[in-house]
Amino acid sequence: MGYTIAQKIIKEHLVCGEMTVGKEIGLKIDQTLTQDATGTMAYLQFEAMGIDRVKTELSVAYIDHNTLQAGFENADDHRYIQTVTKKHGIRFSRPGNGICHQVHLERFSKPGKTLIGSDSHTPTAGGIGMLGMGAGGLDVAVAMGGGTYYITMPKMIKVNLVGKLSNYVGAKDVILEVLRLLGVKGGVGAVVEYAGEGVKTLSVPQRATITNMGAELGATSSIFPSDEVTKAFLKAENREEDWIELSSDPDATYDAEYTVDLSALKPLAACPHSPDNVKPVAELSGMKINQVCIGSCTNSSLSDMLTVAAMLKGKTVAPNVSLSISPGSKQVYTMLAECGALADLINAGARILECACGPCIGMGFSPQSAGVSLRTFNRNFLARSGTADAQVYLVSPETAAASAITGVFTDPTTLGVAPRITMPTAFKINDNLIEMPVEADKMDEVIVERGPNIKPIPVGKAPEKDLRCELVLKVGDDITTDHIMPAGTKVLPYRSNVPKLSEFCFTVCDPSFPERAKAKGGGVILGGANYGQGSSREHAALVPLYLGIKAVIAKSFARIHVANLINFGIVPMTLQNPDDYENFSEGDALEIQGFAAAVADKTEATLVNKTNGKSAKLVLNLSPRQREMLLAGGCLNYTRGK
Ligand code: MIC
Ligand code: SF4
């Protein structure tokens, strides 16, 4: 039997386990990346492991998230990351060099290799045929130390692309169509592979837009073949030697197959507040808008920026619209400036930001009250923009530019013939903002600088014999990590200060949660389906741990979040019968007899509601390794114990 692209890469990197769907497998990781909002924790954990030098082929630390430095905190964290990476053998991408996924795609990604990153959009590298996966910072720290990365062997989903995109229809519309078809849970436990004749019509950055938003499908990863188009991209990056050809075997089998006809696609938009709430732009046209933001790791490549600049050239942004533009990398920014397109953007009235995540993570540019914001980003979760009642729509750069000019939601295909852009055959290469680490024999000379904002990491405890506590919070389906641990300008500076972060935990859903959890000494959280979707931020586990959360019970979990819960010693359990969800209310007294014994080696436990006398069967779907980790009170204790 033949292999899919992902299966080929997995097979080459398999350290332990069997390639049977649903079983735990261990993978060797070739490359890692971190960004600053999760990096501080990852490096603190790496230091705690006591390993001198990274053991990967390449590890890079990027500064791109916390770049709005309204106090000393972020700058201190950046200095910490800069010095700790210099010491331990990690390259440091300075602030100003760009968004981790865009820069990694340009300068480091390699077809056929494995990459994990402490950021959920690490599958962006799938655009070049690399198996990229988002992970918690602790898992990245372990991989940097040469440790195995564990995942559940994924199913394989194939998306056949036929035809060719028409004028004004972009790669964003392709992934929005896939999101419309599959939904935000549709990729859970799967790798999404793109195949078919349509593949060769898409450039690497376009492919990367598509694999990037595989994160929004809940997929473990997304991947494209590595072909002549890939080779041309690597050549333009002066890295032709990194190219290998990679495609699935003709007799490879998939668990599900879908077809997207590129020729038939129309501009689409994901409506508030979920990336799968997709509608044709034509249905929204005419709606008054207040803001347009172009950029993010999804849509900030040179071709995206040139397209927008060509559409805005000689025009003026509508008076009711504020337009922000953040190019994805220094490479993109420089080329945009040198060809004059930047001037076209500035002249049109665009507000040009630095090449960083910016508004995507709520770092400035929050919309006005109840404002309608069109963004080329990948997430439109409630309150993520920093304005609680904002209405955020995810659209292509083409739709964004068209609407910025008219001031209303505009289908770009109604504008006539799209302007032609010419892409250079070689990119402007200058890695002067990538700092190299010192050689191993010089590492003792590097002093790691730590600011006062870095507070100790909470450490988990072994599960109690019998669990008796309160249901401190009950939430619904599709809870995101932005609900659990919001981001934005006020909160992000405290990513290395868990006690302070805890004041914001779950406040999007219930402002009284942090106080209540503290007063009750913690307890249990009950969630619906797909609990913990979205970001890889391990703070969504660390902070609940700090607040005394011992277990999370849900109808189902998102992949990265469940791994993070286990890493920090919080026991994830699912309801065997989802209808039992109704029998539990906030404030109920709960009991699980034989809790520790269940964590040790049982697949089931009984949850008793002491308040109303009802009960529910819980499923513990854990590997032996995960059980050991939970019994030790989390990964750090477990690793130390070894
Ligand atoms: C995001 O897009 O939500 C982030 C911010 O990039 C996160 C990481 C984080 O919370 O720091 C992600 O996607 O993993
Ligand atoms: Fe940054 Fe937004 Fe991409 Fe996350 S999704 S890495 S915040 S640009």
XYZ file of C-alpha atoms and ligand atoms in Angstrom:
664
model
C 0.000 0.000 0.000
C 1.299 3.461 -0.906
C 1.817 6.379 1.438
C 0.450 9.890 1.584
C 2.932 12.789 1.849
C 2.422 13.098 5.611
C 2.725 9.336 6.123
C 6.055 9.376 4.259
C 7.431 12.101 6.525
C 6.056 10.417 9.638
C 7.565 7.081 8.619
C 10.989 8.686 8.218
C 10.784 10.376 11.603
C 9.082 7.636 13.628
C 10.857 7.046 16.942
C 8.217 4.881 18.596
C 4.681 3.634 18.178
C 2.818 2.183 15.238
C 1.396 4.180 12.372
C -2.156 3.152 13.246
C -4.711 5.961 13.251
C -5.610 6.984 16.796
C -2.529 5.445 18.435
C 0.182 7.528 20.045
C 3.360 7.896 17.986
C 6.675 9.570 18.800
C 8.447 11.676 16.185
C 11.961 13.004 15.777
C 11.810 16.746 15.258
C 14.266 18.388 12.834
C 13.442 22.040 13.444
C 11.692 24.116 16.106
C 10.421 27.654 16.243
C 9.113 29.820 19.039
C 7.585 33.272 19.133
C 7.907 35.717 22.002
C 4.441 35.341 23.550
C 5.030 31.634 24.154
C 8.832 31.622 23.891
C 9.647 32.950 27.347
C 7.916 29.947 28.936
C 9.475 27.542 26.442
C 13.002 28.753 27.241
C 12.380 28.842 30.998
C 11.336 25.221 30.660
C 14.318 24.410 28.461
C 16.601 25.918 31.115
C 14.813 23.902 33.819
C 15.689 20.726 31.896
C 19.383 21.506 32.343
C 20.439 20.778 28.746
C 23.306 22.929 27.479
C 22.752 23.067 23.739
C 19.826 22.384 21.440
C 19.955 19.057 19.660
C 17.771 19.891 16.657
C 19.073 20.605 13.137
C 17.775 24.165 13.531
C 15.929 26.108 16.196
C 14.803 29.706 15.759
C 13.280 32.164 18.240
C 11.177 34.925 16.692
C 10.050 38.217 18.179
C 6.793 39.152 16.499
C 3.844 39.106 18.901
C 4.566 41.400 21.854
C 6.017 44.270 19.907
C 3.817 47.040 21.285
C 5.987 47.825 24.228
C 3.748 49.913 26.476
C 5.844 49.069 29.547
C 9.117 47.356 30.366
C 7.647 43.844 30.359
C 7.830 42.893 26.681
C 11.235 44.467 26.139
C 12.544 42.554 29.158
C 11.144 39.317 27.787
C 12.748 40.010 24.410
C 16.120 40.556 26.069
C 15.704 37.317 28.003
C 14.928 35.387 24.801
C 17.819 37.046 22.960
C 20.356 36.076 25.613
C 19.050 32.624 26.484
C 18.998 31.618 22.798
C 22.500 32.968 22.207
C 23.749 30.736 24.992
C 21.995 27.529 24.062
C 22.474 27.357 20.286
C 19.254 28.893 18.958
C 19.035 31.518 16.213
C 17.312 34.755 17.210
C 15.129 36.632 14.747
C 15.152 40.202 15.995
C 12.018 42.344 16.263
C 11.598 43.971 12.871
C 12.490 40.800 10.984
C 8.895 39.669 10.652
C 6.233 37.166 11.619
C 7.627 33.757 12.554
C 5.703 31.713 9.981
C 6.393 34.064 7.059
C 10.113 34.340 7.852
C 10.428 30.607 8.503
C 8.772 29.846 5.172
C 11.151 32.189 3.375
C 14.419 31.319 5.054
C 14.340 27.952 6.832
C 11.471 25.612 5.909
C 12.465 22.428 4.064
C 10.294 19.906 2.245
C 10.264 16.478 3.910
C 11.425 17.690 7.335
C 9.527 17.983 10.640
C 8.960 21.266 12.463
C 7.197 22.001 15.709
C 6.521 25.507 16.902
C 5.012 27.044 20.010
C 2.386 28.576 17.816
C -0.671 26.919 16.341
C -0.022 28.246 12.826
C 3.248 26.328 12.447
C 1.561 24.210 9.699
C 2.147 27.249 7.443
C 5.371 25.418 6.506
C 3.164 22.741 4.921
C 3.001 25.119 1.965
C 6.512 24.014 1.104
C 5.938 20.325 1.854
C 7.223 20.347 5.439
C 5.315 18.642 8.262
C 4.768 21.594 10.622
C 2.799 21.227 13.826
C 1.756 23.594 16.594
C 2.701 22.535 20.121
C 2.851 23.800 23.672
C 6.077 25.553 24.706
C 7.025 22.640 26.942
C 6.814 20.188 24.051
C 8.996 22.521 22.001
C 11.498 22.713 24.876
C 11.620 18.911 25.021
C 12.153 18.703 21.242
C 14.941 21.305 21.438
C 16.578 19.047 23.984
C 16.445 16.193 21.475
C 13.351 14.597 23.016
C 10.583 12.912 21.089
C 7.398 14.760 20.148
C 4.234 12.724 20.676
C 1.052 12.984 18.658
C -1.871 10.752 17.892
C -1.330 9.097 14.511
C -3.559 11.250 12.299
C -6.148 10.283 9.722
C -5.529 11.503 6.198
C -7.918 13.889 4.465
C -7.381 14.706 0.794
C -8.566 17.907 -0.807
C -8.455 17.706 -4.591
C -7.977 21.038 -6.243
C -9.227 21.298 -9.797
C -9.269 24.254 -12.194
C -7.616 27.614 -11.632
C -8.486 30.652 -9.513
C -10.178 33.414 -11.428
C -9.521 37.138 -11.256
C -9.778 38.609 -7.755
C -10.267 35.217 -6.099
C -7.420 34.320 -3.736
C -5.907 31.490 -1.726
C -7.858 32.783 1.284
C -11.074 31.962 -0.558
C -9.821 28.394 -1.048
C -9.270 27.802 2.647
C -12.510 29.579 3.560
C -14.280 27.159 1.226
C -12.549 24.221 2.957
C -13.622 25.680 6.320
C -17.178 25.977 5.023
C -17.070 22.316 3.978
C -15.347 20.837 7.038
C -15.991 23.267 9.907
C -13.703 24.143 12.827
C -13.780 20.555 14.124
C -13.501 18.972 10.658
C -9.746 18.506 10.720
C -9.407 17.232 14.295
C -7.119 14.193 14.404
C -6.219 14.567 10.716
C -3.629 15.875 8.301
C -5.170 17.686 5.350
C -3.309 17.065 2.097
C -3.815 19.077 -1.062
C -3.600 17.310 -4.385
C -4.801 17.484 -7.956
C -4.183 19.560 -11.056
C -4.994 22.816 -9.306
C -1.946 22.528 -7.019
C 0.533 23.619 -9.650
C -1.436 26.821 -10.290
C -0.763 28.010 -6.732
C 2.462 29.665 -5.580
C 4.181 28.624 -2.342
C 2.890 31.672 -0.400
C -0.637 30.893 -1.651
C -0.246 27.288 -0.526
C 1.018 28.587 2.814
C -2.127 30.721 3.249
C -4.105 27.507 2.880
C -2.014 25.324 5.201
C -1.808 28.156 7.748
C -5.568 28.124 8.260
C -5.622 24.353 8.568
C -5.156 25.313 12.221
C -8.707 26.682 12.088
C -9.928 23.265 10.926
C -8.431 21.802 14.094
C -6.086 19.721 11.903
C -2.819 18.286 13.202
C -1.199 19.663 10.068
C -1.848 20.511 6.429
C 0.530 19.870 3.576
C 1.130 20.398 -0.149
C 3.375 18.338 -2.420
C 6.864 19.681 -3.113
C 7.080 20.248 -6.875
C 8.566 22.549 -9.515
C 6.712 25.528 -8.025
C 8.340 24.762 -4.675
C 11.713 24.514 -6.370
C 11.243 27.916 -8.033
C 10.323 29.482 -4.666
C 13.391 28.008 -2.985
C 15.509 29.184 -5.902
C 14.110 32.714 -5.511
C 15.127 32.439 -1.841
C 18.587 31.268 -2.942
C 18.021 27.904 -1.245
C 17.537 25.589 -4.188
C 19.648 22.940 -2.469
C 16.912 22.560 0.180
C 14.480 21.265 -2.411
C 13.423 17.647 -2.712
C 10.492 16.345 -4.666
C 7.664 15.029 -2.525
C 4.273 13.706 -3.470
C 1.883 10.996 -2.343
C 2.064 7.542 -3.892
C -0.558 6.912 -6.588
C -2.100 4.137 -4.473
C -2.089 6.089 -1.191
C -5.419 5.883 0.593
C -7.277 8.606 2.433
C -9.933 8.504 5.131
C -11.945 11.213 3.415
C -11.746 13.132 0.146
C -13.149 16.484 -0.935
C -12.927 18.436 -4.160
C -12.663 22.188 -4.522
C -13.115 23.624 -8.000
C -10.859 26.682 -8.026
C -12.482 28.021 -11.200
C -15.920 28.073 -9.564
C -14.811 29.796 -6.349
C -16.177 33.220 -5.497
C -14.854 35.624 -2.832
C -15.864 34.409 0.632
C -15.905 35.831 4.156
C -15.919 34.160 7.572
C -18.533 36.023 9.603
C -18.421 36.708 13.377
C -17.266 34.929 15.498
C -15.974 31.758 13.925
C -13.667 31.013 10.966
C -16.168 28.442 9.645
C -19.142 30.809 9.587
C -18.538 31.345 5.876
C -20.728 33.296 3.424
C -20.173 34.620 -0.121
C -19.002 38.237 -0.056
C -21.773 38.973 -2.577
C -24.347 38.298 0.176
C -22.705 40.843 2.460
C -22.034 43.511 -0.117
C -23.152 47.007 0.741
C -22.707 46.538 4.505
C -20.989 49.602 5.963
C -17.555 48.864 7.402
C -15.273 50.741 9.800
C -11.915 49.094 9.565
C -9.746 46.958 7.284
C -6.583 45.182 8.456
C -4.266 43.509 5.964
C -1.439 41.259 7.103
C -0.864 38.403 9.619
C 0.922 35.099 9.049
C -1.937 34.096 6.725
C -1.832 36.857 4.134
C 1.266 39.017 4.288
C 3.422 37.712 1.454
C 4.891 39.928 -1.245
C 2.260 38.894 -3.781
C -0.548 39.717 -1.304
C 0.972 43.118 -0.615
C 1.635 43.895 -4.289
C -1.946 42.967 -5.159
C -3.298 45.302 -2.494
C -0.932 48.097 -3.539
C -1.972 47.744 -7.181
C -5.647 47.938 -6.203
C -5.089 51.014 -4.013
C -2.790 52.863 -6.404
C -4.161 56.305 -7.151
C -7.210 55.784 -4.887
C -8.036 57.004 -1.388
C -9.256 54.826 1.461
C -12.927 55.670 2.176
C -13.355 58.282 4.966
C -15.286 55.868 7.188
C -12.505 53.254 7.013
C -9.231 52.963 8.848
C -6.850 50.678 6.954
C -3.822 49.028 8.534
C -1.153 47.142 6.628
C 1.484 44.913 8.192
C 3.827 43.205 5.716
C 4.874 39.738 6.858
C 8.618 40.081 6.900
C 11.545 42.406 6.408
C 12.067 40.759 3.044
C 8.529 41.614 1.944
C 8.729 45.103 3.445
C 12.030 45.965 1.748
C 10.903 44.725 -1.640
C 7.642 46.609 -1.295
C 9.578 49.772 -0.559
C 12.101 49.311 -3.317
C 9.557 48.766 -6.081
C 7.538 51.797 -5.046
C 4.401 49.868 -4.039
C 4.799 51.023 -0.438
C 4.403 54.598 -1.621
C 1.141 53.651 -3.352
C -0.164 52.244 -0.072
C 0.909 55.277 1.941
C -0.556 57.653 -0.626
C -3.884 55.878 -0.530
C -4.051 56.558 3.214
C -3.086 53.152 4.581
C -1.634 53.180 8.085
C 1.553 51.178 7.748
C 2.545 49.070 10.745
C 5.727 47.144 11.480
C 6.125 43.594 10.198
C 4.672 41.736 13.175
C 1.418 40.100 14.304
C -0.016 43.446 15.407
C -3.817 43.732 15.234
C -4.187 39.957 14.707
C -3.403 39.362 18.359
C -5.117 42.533 19.542
C -1.807 44.427 19.738
C -3.337 47.747 18.828
C -5.864 48.653 16.146
C -8.865 47.539 18.159
C -11.998 48.501 16.219
C -14.477 51.136 17.406
C -17.480 50.059 19.526
C -19.534 47.520 17.596
C -17.204 48.259 14.662
C -17.223 46.130 11.529
C -13.660 45.085 10.784
C -12.536 43.183 7.669
C -9.299 41.350 8.283
C -7.126 39.118 6.134
C -6.247 37.219 9.326
C -7.135 33.684 10.399
C -9.176 34.095 13.584
C -12.249 36.170 14.353
C -12.939 34.807 17.818
C -15.083 36.913 20.138
C -13.156 39.850 21.639
C -9.816 38.806 20.103
C -9.542 42.208 18.395
C -9.599 43.918 21.776
C -13.132 45.332 21.317
C -15.701 43.101 22.980
C -18.588 43.920 20.616
C -16.579 44.245 17.378
C -17.793 42.284 14.350
C -14.760 40.764 12.665
C -14.944 39.233 9.178
C -12.071 37.225 7.674
C -11.532 37.972 3.999
C -8.920 37.828 1.219
C -6.556 40.752 0.577
C -8.515 41.369 -2.641
C -11.843 41.731 -0.795
C -10.139 43.775 1.920
C -8.629 46.261 -0.548
C -11.831 46.568 -2.588
C -13.875 47.279 0.549
C -11.305 49.730 1.944
C -11.773 51.866 -1.162
C -15.572 51.755 -1.299
C -16.201 51.862 2.464
C -18.699 49.014 2.244
C -18.350 45.240 1.959
C -17.416 44.829 -1.701
C -17.055 41.767 -3.882
C -13.812 42.501 -5.765
C -14.987 40.563 -8.821
C -17.425 43.408 -9.488
C -14.479 45.775 -10.065
C -13.663 44.583 -13.573
C -10.254 43.308 -14.613
C -7.781 42.803 -11.765
C -4.505 44.738 -12.018
C -1.560 42.569 -13.108
C 1.283 42.207 -10.694
C 4.724 40.946 -11.651
C 6.516 38.815 -9.140
C 10.323 38.970 -9.079
C 12.185 35.724 -9.842
C 14.603 36.368 -6.981
C 13.781 37.714 -3.550
C 15.891 40.256 -1.700
C 17.922 38.191 0.731
C 19.514 39.712 3.783
C 19.566 37.706 7.004
C 21.174 40.520 8.989
C 18.399 40.402 11.608
C 18.956 36.717 12.353
C 21.451 36.573 15.187
C 23.585 33.461 15.455
C 24.204 31.800 18.826
C 27.712 31.573 20.283
C 29.745 28.399 19.808
C 29.352 25.779 22.543
C 32.732 26.556 24.106
C 31.730 30.210 24.579
C 28.317 29.617 26.139
C 29.478 30.316 29.680
C 30.397 33.838 28.629
C 26.759 34.682 27.844
C 24.819 36.208 30.707
C 21.117 35.486 30.508
C 19.188 38.662 31.355
C 15.971 38.232 33.331
C 13.531 41.065 34.032
C 11.335 41.352 37.137
C 8.275 40.266 35.139
C 9.486 36.670 34.981
C 7.756 34.784 37.776
C 8.096 31.100 38.718
C 6.086 28.563 36.713
C 3.395 26.762 38.746
C 4.040 23.051 39.086
C 1.261 20.456 39.135
C 0.479 17.904 41.829
C -0.303 14.221 41.636
C -4.062 13.505 41.411
C -5.904 12.962 44.708
C -7.130 9.470 45.659
C -10.768 10.619 45.445
C -11.646 13.920 43.819
C -14.140 16.051 45.767
C -14.612 19.601 44.580
C -16.952 22.074 42.969
C -17.901 22.590 39.334
C -16.434 26.095 39.237
C -17.231 26.848 35.601
C -19.532 25.450 32.941
C -19.006 26.612 29.345
C -20.419 25.689 25.917
C -19.071 24.271 22.643
C -16.003 25.525 20.715
C -14.426 27.348 23.641
C -11.190 28.845 22.317
C -7.949 29.478 24.133
C -8.779 33.176 23.618
C -11.755 32.601 25.965
C -9.614 30.735 28.490
C -6.609 33.040 28.389
C -7.281 36.217 26.427
C -4.472 38.081 24.638
C -4.300 41.754 23.622
C -2.304 44.723 24.843
C -3.365 44.534 28.492
C -2.746 40.832 28.994
C 0.095 39.784 26.675
C 2.842 41.582 28.602
C 2.248 39.106 31.440
C 2.925 35.904 29.495
C 5.829 35.154 31.859
C 3.916 36.204 34.981
C 1.276 33.572 35.685
C -0.056 35.091 38.961
C -0.858 38.346 37.153
C -2.241 36.509 34.087
C -4.655 34.620 36.311
C -6.650 37.828 36.850
C -7.789 37.582 33.210
C -8.553 33.852 32.986
C -11.973 33.157 31.377
C -13.050 36.763 31.945
C -14.439 36.869 28.370
C -17.055 34.309 29.507
C -17.374 35.223 33.171
C -15.581 38.192 34.749
C -16.002 36.708 38.235
C -14.232 33.434 37.405
C -10.699 34.205 38.660
C -11.941 35.450 42.045
C -14.390 32.580 42.429
C -11.848 29.916 41.494
C -9.385 31.359 43.994
C -12.005 31.542 46.761
C -13.059 27.921 46.191
C -9.460 26.690 45.990
C -10.040 25.598 42.395
C -12.207 22.700 41.217
C -13.353 21.273 37.904
C -14.357 22.931 34.594
C -17.067 21.459 32.357
C -16.880 22.250 28.640
C -18.727 21.297 25.461
C -17.299 19.997 22.172
C -13.871 21.050 20.810
C -12.803 22.577 24.118
C -9.552 24.561 23.803
C -9.538 25.141 20.039
C -7.293 27.822 18.591
C -3.951 28.896 19.921
C -1.154 26.702 21.242
C -0.719 28.946 24.290
C 0.079 26.697 27.246
C -1.005 29.560 29.494
C -4.531 28.248 28.877
C -3.450 25.260 31.013
C -0.844 26.870 33.272
C -3.180 29.581 34.527
C -6.096 27.237 35.341
C -3.497 25.068 37.147
C -2.437 28.113 39.164
C -6.122 28.723 40.011
C -6.431 25.169 41.337
C -8.186 23.454 38.413
C -7.651 19.712 38.784
C -9.585 18.336 35.858
C -11.433 19.502 32.765
C -14.421 17.476 31.607
C -15.683 18.117 28.080
C -17.614 16.547 25.212
C -14.355 16.651 23.206
C -11.009 18.475 23.189
C -8.752 20.229 20.679
C -5.393 18.506 20.077
C -2.807 21.014 21.278
C -4.811 22.095 24.304
C -5.345 18.569 25.593
C -1.582 17.949 25.329
C -0.973 21.166 27.283
C -3.430 20.152 30.035
C -1.627 16.845 30.472
C 1.801 18.518 30.402
C 0.735 20.585 33.402
C -0.994 17.827 35.326
C -4.649 18.747 34.701
C -6.654 15.610 33.939
C -8.750 15.805 30.737
C -11.809 13.540 30.657
C -14.649 13.271 28.157
C -18.329 12.574 28.787
C -19.201 9.128 27.461
C -22.731 10.361 26.815
C -22.643 14.032 25.751
C -26.259 14.454 26.959
C -25.050 14.115 30.561
C -23.687 17.644 30.134
C -27.213 18.856 31.046
C -27.110 17.162 34.463
C -24.405 19.421 35.828
C -24.552 23.098 36.774
C -22.057 25.590 38.027
C -21.674 25.354 41.791
C -22.608 21.650 41.984
C -20.557 19.513 44.365
C -18.746 16.788 42.429
C -17.122 13.539 43.388
C -14.997 11.006 41.510
C -14.164 8.073 43.725
C -10.901 6.358 42.832
C -9.718 9.364 40.791
C -5.973 8.612 41.076
C -6.569 4.932 40.326
C -8.551 5.856 37.210
C -5.743 8.118 36.008
C -3.271 5.286 36.647
C -4.844 2.606 34.472
C -8.603 2.841 33.908
C -10.396 4.011 30.814
C -13.529 5.003 32.723
C -14.532 6.821 35.888
C -17.861 7.820 37.408
C -18.622 11.453 38.081
C -21.248 11.904 40.799
C -23.188 15.120 41.208
C -23.634 15.298 45.010
C -25.979 18.265 44.611
C -28.686 16.551 42.513
C -27.756 12.881 42.851
C -27.166 12.345 39.111
C -24.050 10.804 37.644
C -22.114 10.479 34.380
C -19.604 8.063 32.938
C -16.306 9.680 32.001
C -13.767 8.381 29.497
C -10.022 8.672 30.116
C -8.463 8.383 26.685
C -4.805 8.467 27.729
C -1.629 6.744 26.587
C 0.552 4.996 29.210
C 3.067 7.862 28.873
C 0.353 10.450 29.523
C -0.881 8.527 32.570
C 2.624 8.471 34.050
C 2.948 12.162 33.392
C -0.363 12.970 35.111
C 0.502 10.751 38.093
C 3.732 12.730 38.460
C 1.786 16.016 38.384
C 2.865 17.022 34.882
C 5.734 16.877 32.432
C 8.322 18.831 34.431
C 7.997 16.537 37.473
C 7.887 13.513 35.185
C 11.041 14.545 33.312
C 12.850 15.384 36.552
C 11.781 12.000 37.941
C 13.464 10.303 35.010
C -2.623 33.164 18.016
O -2.733 33.376 16.817
O -3.594 32.961 18.760
C -1.243 33.144 18.625
C -1.119 34.346 19.460
O -0.278 33.212 17.608
C -1.103 31.851 19.418
C 0.085 31.789 20.269
C -0.036 32.561 21.534
O -1.097 32.593 22.151
O 0.976 33.124 21.932
C -1.165 30.580 18.586
O -1.795 30.579 17.564
O -0.652 29.539 19.021
Fe 0.698 36.116 14.840
Fe -1.851 36.223 14.191
Fe -0.280 34.495 13.039
Fe -0.939 34.146 15.591
S -2.309 34.082 13.861
S 1.115 33.939 14.671
S -1.022 36.272 16.274
S -0.133 36.709 12.882
